[in-house]
Short mmCIF file of C-alpha atoms (C1' of nucleotides) in Angstrom, two decimals:
data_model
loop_
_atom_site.label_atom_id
_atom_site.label_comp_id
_atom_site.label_asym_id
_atom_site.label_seq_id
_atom_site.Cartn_x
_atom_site.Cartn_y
_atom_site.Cartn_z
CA UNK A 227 147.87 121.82 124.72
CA UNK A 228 145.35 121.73 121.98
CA UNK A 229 144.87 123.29 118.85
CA UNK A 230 141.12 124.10 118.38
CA UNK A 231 140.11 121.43 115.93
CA UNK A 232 141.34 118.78 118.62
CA UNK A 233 139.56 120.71 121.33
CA UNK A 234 136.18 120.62 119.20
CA UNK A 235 136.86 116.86 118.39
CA UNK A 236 137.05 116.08 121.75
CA UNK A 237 134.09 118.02 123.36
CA UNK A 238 131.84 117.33 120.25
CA UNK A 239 131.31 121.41 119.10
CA UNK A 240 132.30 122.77 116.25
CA UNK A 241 135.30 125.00 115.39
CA UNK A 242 133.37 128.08 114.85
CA UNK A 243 131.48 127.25 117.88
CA UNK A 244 134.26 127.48 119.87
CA UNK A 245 135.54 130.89 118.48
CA UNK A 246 131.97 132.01 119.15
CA UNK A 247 131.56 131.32 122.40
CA UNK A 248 135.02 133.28 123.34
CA UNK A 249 133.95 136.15 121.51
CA UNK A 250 130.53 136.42 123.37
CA UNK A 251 132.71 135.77 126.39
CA UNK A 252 131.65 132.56 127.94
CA UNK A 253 134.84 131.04 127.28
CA UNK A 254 138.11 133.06 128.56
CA UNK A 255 140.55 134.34 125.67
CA UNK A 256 142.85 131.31 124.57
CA UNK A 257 146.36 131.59 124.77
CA UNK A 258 147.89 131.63 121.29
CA UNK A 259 150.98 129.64 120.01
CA UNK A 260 153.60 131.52 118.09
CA UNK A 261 151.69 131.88 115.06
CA UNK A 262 148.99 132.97 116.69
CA UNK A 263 146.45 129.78 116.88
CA UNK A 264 144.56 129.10 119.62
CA UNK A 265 145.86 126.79 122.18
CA UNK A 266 143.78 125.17 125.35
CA UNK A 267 144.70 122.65 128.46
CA UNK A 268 142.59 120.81 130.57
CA UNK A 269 140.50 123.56 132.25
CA UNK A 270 139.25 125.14 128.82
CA UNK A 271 138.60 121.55 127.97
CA UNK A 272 136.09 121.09 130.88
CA UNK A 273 134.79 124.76 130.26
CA UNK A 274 133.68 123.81 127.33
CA UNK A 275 132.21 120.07 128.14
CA UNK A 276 130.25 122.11 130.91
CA UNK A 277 128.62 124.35 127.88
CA UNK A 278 128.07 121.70 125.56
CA UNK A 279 126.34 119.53 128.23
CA UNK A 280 124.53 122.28 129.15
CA UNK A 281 123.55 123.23 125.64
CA UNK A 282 122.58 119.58 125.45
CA UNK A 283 120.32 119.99 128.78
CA UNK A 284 118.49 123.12 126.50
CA UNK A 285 119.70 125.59 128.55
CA UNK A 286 120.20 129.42 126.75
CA UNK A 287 123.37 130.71 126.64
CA UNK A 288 122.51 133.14 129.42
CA UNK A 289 121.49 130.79 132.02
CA UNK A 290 124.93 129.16 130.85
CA UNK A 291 126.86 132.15 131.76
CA UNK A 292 125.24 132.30 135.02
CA UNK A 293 125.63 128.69 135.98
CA UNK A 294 129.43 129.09 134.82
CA UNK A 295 129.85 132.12 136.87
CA UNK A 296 127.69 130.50 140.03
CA UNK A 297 130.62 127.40 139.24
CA UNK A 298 133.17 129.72 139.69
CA UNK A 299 132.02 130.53 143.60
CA UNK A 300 132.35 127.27 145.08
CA UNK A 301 131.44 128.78 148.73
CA UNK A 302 128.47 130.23 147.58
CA UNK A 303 124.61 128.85 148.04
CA UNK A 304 123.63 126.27 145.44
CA UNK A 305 120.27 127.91 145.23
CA UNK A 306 120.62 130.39 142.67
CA UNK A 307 122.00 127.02 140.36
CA UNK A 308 118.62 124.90 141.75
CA UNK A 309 116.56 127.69 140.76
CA UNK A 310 118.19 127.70 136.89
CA UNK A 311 117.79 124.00 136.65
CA UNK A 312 114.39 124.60 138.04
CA UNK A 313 113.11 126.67 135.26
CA UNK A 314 114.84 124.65 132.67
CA UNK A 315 112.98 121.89 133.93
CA UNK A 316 109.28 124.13 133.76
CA UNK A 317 110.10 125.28 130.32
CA UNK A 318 110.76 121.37 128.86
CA UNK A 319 108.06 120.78 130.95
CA UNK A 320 105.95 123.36 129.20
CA UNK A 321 107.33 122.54 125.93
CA UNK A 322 106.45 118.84 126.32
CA UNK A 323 102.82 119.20 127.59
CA UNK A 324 102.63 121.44 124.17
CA UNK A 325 104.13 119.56 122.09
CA UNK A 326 101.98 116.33 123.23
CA UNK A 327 98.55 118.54 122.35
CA UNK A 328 100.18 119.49 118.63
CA UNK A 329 101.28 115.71 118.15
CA UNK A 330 97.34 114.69 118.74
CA UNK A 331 96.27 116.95 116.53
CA UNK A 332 98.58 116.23 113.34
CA UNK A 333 97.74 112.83 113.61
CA UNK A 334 94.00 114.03 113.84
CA UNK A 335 95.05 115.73 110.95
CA UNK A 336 97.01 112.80 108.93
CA UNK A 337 94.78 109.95 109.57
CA UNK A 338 91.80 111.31 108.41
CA UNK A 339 92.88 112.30 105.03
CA UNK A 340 91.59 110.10 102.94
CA UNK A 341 94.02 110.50 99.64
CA UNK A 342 92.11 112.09 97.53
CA UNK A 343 91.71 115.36 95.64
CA UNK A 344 92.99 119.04 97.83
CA UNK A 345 89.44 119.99 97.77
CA UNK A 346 88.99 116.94 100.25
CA UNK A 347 91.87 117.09 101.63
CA UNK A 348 91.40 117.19 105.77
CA UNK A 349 94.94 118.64 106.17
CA UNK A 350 93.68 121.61 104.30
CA UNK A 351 90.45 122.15 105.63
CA UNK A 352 91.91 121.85 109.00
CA UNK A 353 94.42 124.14 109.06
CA UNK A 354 92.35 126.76 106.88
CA UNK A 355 89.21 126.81 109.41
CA UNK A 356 90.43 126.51 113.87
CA UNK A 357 87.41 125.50 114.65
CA UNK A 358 87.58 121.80 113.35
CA UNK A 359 90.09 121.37 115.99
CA UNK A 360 89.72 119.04 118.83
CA UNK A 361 92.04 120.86 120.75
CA UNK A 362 92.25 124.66 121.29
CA UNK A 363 96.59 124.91 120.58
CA UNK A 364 96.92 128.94 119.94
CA UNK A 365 98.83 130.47 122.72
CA UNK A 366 99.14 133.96 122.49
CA UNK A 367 102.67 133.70 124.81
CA UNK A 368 103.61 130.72 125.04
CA UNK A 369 106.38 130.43 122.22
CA UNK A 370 107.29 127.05 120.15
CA UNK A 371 110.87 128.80 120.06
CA UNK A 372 113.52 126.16 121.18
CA UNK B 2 87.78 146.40 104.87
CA UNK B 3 89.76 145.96 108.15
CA UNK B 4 92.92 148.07 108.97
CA UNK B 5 95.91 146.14 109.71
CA UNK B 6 95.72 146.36 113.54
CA UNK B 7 91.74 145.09 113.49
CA UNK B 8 92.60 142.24 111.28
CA UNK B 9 95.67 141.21 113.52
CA UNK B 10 93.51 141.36 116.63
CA UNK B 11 91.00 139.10 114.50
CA UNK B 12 93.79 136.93 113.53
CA UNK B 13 95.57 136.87 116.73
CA UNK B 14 98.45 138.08 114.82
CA UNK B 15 100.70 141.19 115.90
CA UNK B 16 100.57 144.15 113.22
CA UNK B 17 104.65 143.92 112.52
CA UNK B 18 104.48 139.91 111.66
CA UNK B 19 101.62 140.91 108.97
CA UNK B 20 103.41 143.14 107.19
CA UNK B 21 106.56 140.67 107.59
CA UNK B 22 104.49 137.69 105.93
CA UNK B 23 103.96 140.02 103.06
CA UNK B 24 107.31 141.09 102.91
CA UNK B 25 108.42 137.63 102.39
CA UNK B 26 105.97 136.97 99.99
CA UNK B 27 103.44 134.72 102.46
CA UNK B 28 100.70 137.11 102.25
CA UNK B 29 99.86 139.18 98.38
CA UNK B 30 100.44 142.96 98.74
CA UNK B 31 97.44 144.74 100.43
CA UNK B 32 95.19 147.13 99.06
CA UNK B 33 95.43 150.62 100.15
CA UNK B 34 93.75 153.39 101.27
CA UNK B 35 93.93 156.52 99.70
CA UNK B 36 96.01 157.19 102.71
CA UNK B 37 98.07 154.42 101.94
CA UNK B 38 96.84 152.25 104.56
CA UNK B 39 96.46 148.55 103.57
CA UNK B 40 93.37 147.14 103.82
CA UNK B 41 92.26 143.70 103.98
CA UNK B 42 89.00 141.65 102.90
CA UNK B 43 88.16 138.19 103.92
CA UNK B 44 90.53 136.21 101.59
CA UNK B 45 93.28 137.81 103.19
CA UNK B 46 91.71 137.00 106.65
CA UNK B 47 91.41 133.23 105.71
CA UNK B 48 94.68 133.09 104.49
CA UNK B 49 96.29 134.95 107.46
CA UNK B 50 93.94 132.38 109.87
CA UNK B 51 95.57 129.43 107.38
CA UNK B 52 99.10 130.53 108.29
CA UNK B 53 98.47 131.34 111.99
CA UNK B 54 96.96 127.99 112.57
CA UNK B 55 99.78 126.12 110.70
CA UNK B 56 102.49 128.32 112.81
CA UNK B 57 100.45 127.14 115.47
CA UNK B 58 101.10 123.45 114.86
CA UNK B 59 104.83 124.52 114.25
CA UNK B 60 104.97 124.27 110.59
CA UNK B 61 108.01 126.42 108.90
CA UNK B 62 106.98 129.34 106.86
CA UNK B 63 108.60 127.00 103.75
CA UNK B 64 105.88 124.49 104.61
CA UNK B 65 103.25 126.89 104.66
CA UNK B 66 104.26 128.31 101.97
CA UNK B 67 103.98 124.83 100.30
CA UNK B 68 100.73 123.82 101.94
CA UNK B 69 99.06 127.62 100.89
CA UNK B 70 100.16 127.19 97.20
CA UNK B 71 98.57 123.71 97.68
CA UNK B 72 95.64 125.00 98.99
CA UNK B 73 95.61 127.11 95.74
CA UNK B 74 95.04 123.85 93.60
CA UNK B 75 92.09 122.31 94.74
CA UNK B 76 91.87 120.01 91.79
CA UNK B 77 95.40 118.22 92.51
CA UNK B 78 96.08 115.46 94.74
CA UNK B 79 96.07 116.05 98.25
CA UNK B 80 99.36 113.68 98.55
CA UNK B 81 101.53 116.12 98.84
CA UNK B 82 99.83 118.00 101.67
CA UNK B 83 99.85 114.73 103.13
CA UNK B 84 103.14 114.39 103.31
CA UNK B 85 104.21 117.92 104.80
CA UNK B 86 102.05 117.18 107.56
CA UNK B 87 103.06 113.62 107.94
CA UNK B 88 106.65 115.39 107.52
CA UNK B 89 105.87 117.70 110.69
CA UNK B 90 104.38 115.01 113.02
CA UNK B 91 107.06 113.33 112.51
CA UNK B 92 109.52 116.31 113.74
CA UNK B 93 107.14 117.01 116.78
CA UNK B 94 107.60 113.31 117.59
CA UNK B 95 111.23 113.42 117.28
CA UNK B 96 111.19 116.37 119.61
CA UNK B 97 108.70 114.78 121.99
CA UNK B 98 111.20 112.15 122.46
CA UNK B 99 114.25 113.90 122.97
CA UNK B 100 112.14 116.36 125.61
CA UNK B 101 111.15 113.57 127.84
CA UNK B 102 115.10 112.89 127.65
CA UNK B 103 115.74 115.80 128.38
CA UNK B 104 113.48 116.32 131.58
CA UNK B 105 114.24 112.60 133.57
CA UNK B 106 117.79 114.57 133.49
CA UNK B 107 116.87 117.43 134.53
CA UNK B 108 114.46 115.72 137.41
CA UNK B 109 117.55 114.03 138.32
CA UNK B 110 119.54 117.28 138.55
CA UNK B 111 117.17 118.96 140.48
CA UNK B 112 116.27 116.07 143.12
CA UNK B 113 119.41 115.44 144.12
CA UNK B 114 120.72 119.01 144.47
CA UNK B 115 120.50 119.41 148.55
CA UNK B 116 120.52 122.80 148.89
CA UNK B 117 123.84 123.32 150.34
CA UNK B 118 126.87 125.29 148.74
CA UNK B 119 128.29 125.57 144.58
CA UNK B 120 130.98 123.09 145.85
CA UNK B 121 128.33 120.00 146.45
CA UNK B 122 125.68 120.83 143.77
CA UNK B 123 124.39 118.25 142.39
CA UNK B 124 123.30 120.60 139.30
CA UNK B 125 126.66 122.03 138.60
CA UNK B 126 128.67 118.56 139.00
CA UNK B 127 126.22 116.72 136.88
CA UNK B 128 126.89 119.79 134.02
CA UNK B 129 130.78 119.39 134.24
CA UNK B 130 131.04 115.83 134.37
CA UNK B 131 128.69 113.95 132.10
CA UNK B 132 129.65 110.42 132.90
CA UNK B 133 127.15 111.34 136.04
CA UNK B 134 124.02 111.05 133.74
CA UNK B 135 122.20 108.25 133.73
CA UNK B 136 121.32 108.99 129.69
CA UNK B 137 122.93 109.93 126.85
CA UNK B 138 121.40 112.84 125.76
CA UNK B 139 123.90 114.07 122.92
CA UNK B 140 122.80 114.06 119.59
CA UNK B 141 125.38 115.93 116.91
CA UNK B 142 122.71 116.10 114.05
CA UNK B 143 118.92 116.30 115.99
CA UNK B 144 118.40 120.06 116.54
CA UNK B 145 117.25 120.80 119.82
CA UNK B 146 115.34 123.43 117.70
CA UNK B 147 111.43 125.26 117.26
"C1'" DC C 45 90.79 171.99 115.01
"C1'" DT C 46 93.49 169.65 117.85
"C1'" DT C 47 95.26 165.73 119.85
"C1'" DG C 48 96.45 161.02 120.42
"C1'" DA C 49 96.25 156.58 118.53
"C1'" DA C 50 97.30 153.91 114.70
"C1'" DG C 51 99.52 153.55 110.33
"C1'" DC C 52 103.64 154.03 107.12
"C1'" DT C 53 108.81 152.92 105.72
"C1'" DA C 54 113.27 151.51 106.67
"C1'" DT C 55 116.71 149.68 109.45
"C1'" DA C 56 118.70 147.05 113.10
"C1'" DG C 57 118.39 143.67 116.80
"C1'" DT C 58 117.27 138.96 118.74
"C1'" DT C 59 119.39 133.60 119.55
"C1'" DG C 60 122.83 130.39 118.54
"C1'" DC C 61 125.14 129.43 115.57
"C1'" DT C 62 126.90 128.47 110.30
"C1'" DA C 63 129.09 129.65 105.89
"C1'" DG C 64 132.11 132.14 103.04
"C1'" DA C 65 136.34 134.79 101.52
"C1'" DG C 66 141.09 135.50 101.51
"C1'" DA C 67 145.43 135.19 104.14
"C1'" DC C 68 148.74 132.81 107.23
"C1'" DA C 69 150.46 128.29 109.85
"C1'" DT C 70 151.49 123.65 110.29
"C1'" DT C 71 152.30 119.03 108.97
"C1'" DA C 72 153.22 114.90 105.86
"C1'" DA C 73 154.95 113.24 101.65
"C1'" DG C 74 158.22 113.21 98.08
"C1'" DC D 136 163.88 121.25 101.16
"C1'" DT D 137 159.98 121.99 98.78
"C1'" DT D 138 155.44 121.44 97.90
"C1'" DA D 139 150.67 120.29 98.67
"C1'" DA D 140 147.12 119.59 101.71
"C1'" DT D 141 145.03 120.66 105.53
"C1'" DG D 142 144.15 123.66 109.52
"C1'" DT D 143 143.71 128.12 111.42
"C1'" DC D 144 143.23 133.15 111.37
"C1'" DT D 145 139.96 137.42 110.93
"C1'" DC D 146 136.01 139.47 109.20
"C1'" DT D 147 131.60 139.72 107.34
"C1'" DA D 148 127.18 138.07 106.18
"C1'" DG D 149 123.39 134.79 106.54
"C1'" DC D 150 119.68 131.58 108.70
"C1'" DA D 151 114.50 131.50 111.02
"C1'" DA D 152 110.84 134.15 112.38
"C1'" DC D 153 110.05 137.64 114.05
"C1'" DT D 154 110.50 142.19 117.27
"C1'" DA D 155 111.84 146.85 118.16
"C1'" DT D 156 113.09 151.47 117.05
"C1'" DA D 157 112.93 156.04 114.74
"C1'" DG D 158 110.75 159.44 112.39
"C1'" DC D 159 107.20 160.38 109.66
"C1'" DT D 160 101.91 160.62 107.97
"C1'" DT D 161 97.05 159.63 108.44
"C1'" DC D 162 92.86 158.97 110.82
"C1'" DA D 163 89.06 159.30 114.26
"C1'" DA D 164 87.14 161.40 118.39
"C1'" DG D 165 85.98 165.33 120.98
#
DNA sequence: CTTGAAGCTATAGTTGCTAGAGACATTAAG
DNA sequence: CTTAATGTCTCTAGCAACTATAGCTTCAAG
């Protein structure tokens, strides 16, 4: 058994982390030792590898749970668990083809200042008037969140 | 004059994050009307446009609120704007990077998963057992965050 | 003059943690 | 066996950057 620090030492996640993620319920109570400190075997240990590689992955906490709980039905159809990794995979997606566009257009941005005086300054100018923008970046939904 | 909700539709900016940025300080206290209604001339609406467009190109507030006060001092030298933005490219690179990681997983995942029960799924094994993915994809410090 | 939209303030919630305070537990050295 | 250092406990508050809610006032149209 495993005191937490060990457990967060070996799965790479912080001892807070841990406590959090029991006490929003993705990870079952721990059992406690006699002074009351949390212990956990193997099968907390691989709980928690699941989350972190998850986490890793860029998944939210939510589609976490659900993946967990779909983990926890073995029988069950995988394609409630395609359909998570699915969407994952359209949001990086998303988030990639966005972030591509904003890369061109700091470098737009950086290159052509010349080093002068913030009068002349391009980074400025850009960002104060849109329309000396190659590329039209402003989306109303899509978020930069993540 | 514009009312708060005309200048956010100008702005593309919703009426509660206007009256946040001056809360924090991002945007000066608005006149009012003698109904105490802020209104808002086209300073304000350049400035708001400023901080959209930066947001847009995922700046921080902190940075815009370095890059405005910049913006202030047109006589100074435009290194320092220089390096914020150079700053922020270099963050959306970083991300750019570790997103392209992140989907060849992902495209793995989601390939191989055959569409047959929890118990063979690809997806789920690949979460609980990283030594199945072909990268490494954990990073302690690099945020997967914005 | 009435009605409905838009504005006001203030507070709390969101996500995924992280940091701090103050008290108890455990372990290693002396 | 004692002490000191470290680890753990609970609880609360904070971070970014908003968003939502409640309960009120003001404004513009008909």
């Amino acid at each position: 058994m495993l005191t937490i620090g060990k457990l967060g030492e070996a799965a790479g996640v912080k001892v807070p982390t841990i406590r959090y993620y029991e006490q929003i319920g993705l990870l079952p109570e721990a059992e406690r030792s006699a002074g009351n400190q949390r212990l956990y075997g193997r099968k907390a240990m691989e709980r928690l590898a699941f989350i972190r590689h998850a986490r890793d992955l860029g998944f939210t906490l939510e589609a976490i749970r659900d993946l967990l709980s779909l983990s926890d039905r073995p029988d069950q159809s995988c394609a409630a668990a395609d359909a998570i990794a699915r969407a994952q995979l359209a949001e990086v997606e998303s988030r990639l083809a966005r972030l591509t566009a904003l890369k061109a257009e700091l470098e737009r941005m950086v290159v052509q200042c010349a080093g002068g005086k913030i009068a002349d300054c391009r980074v400025i100018e850009v960002l104060g008037d849109h329309s000396l923008c190659a590329t039209d970046h402003r989306h109303p939904e899509t978020e930069l969140a993540q």
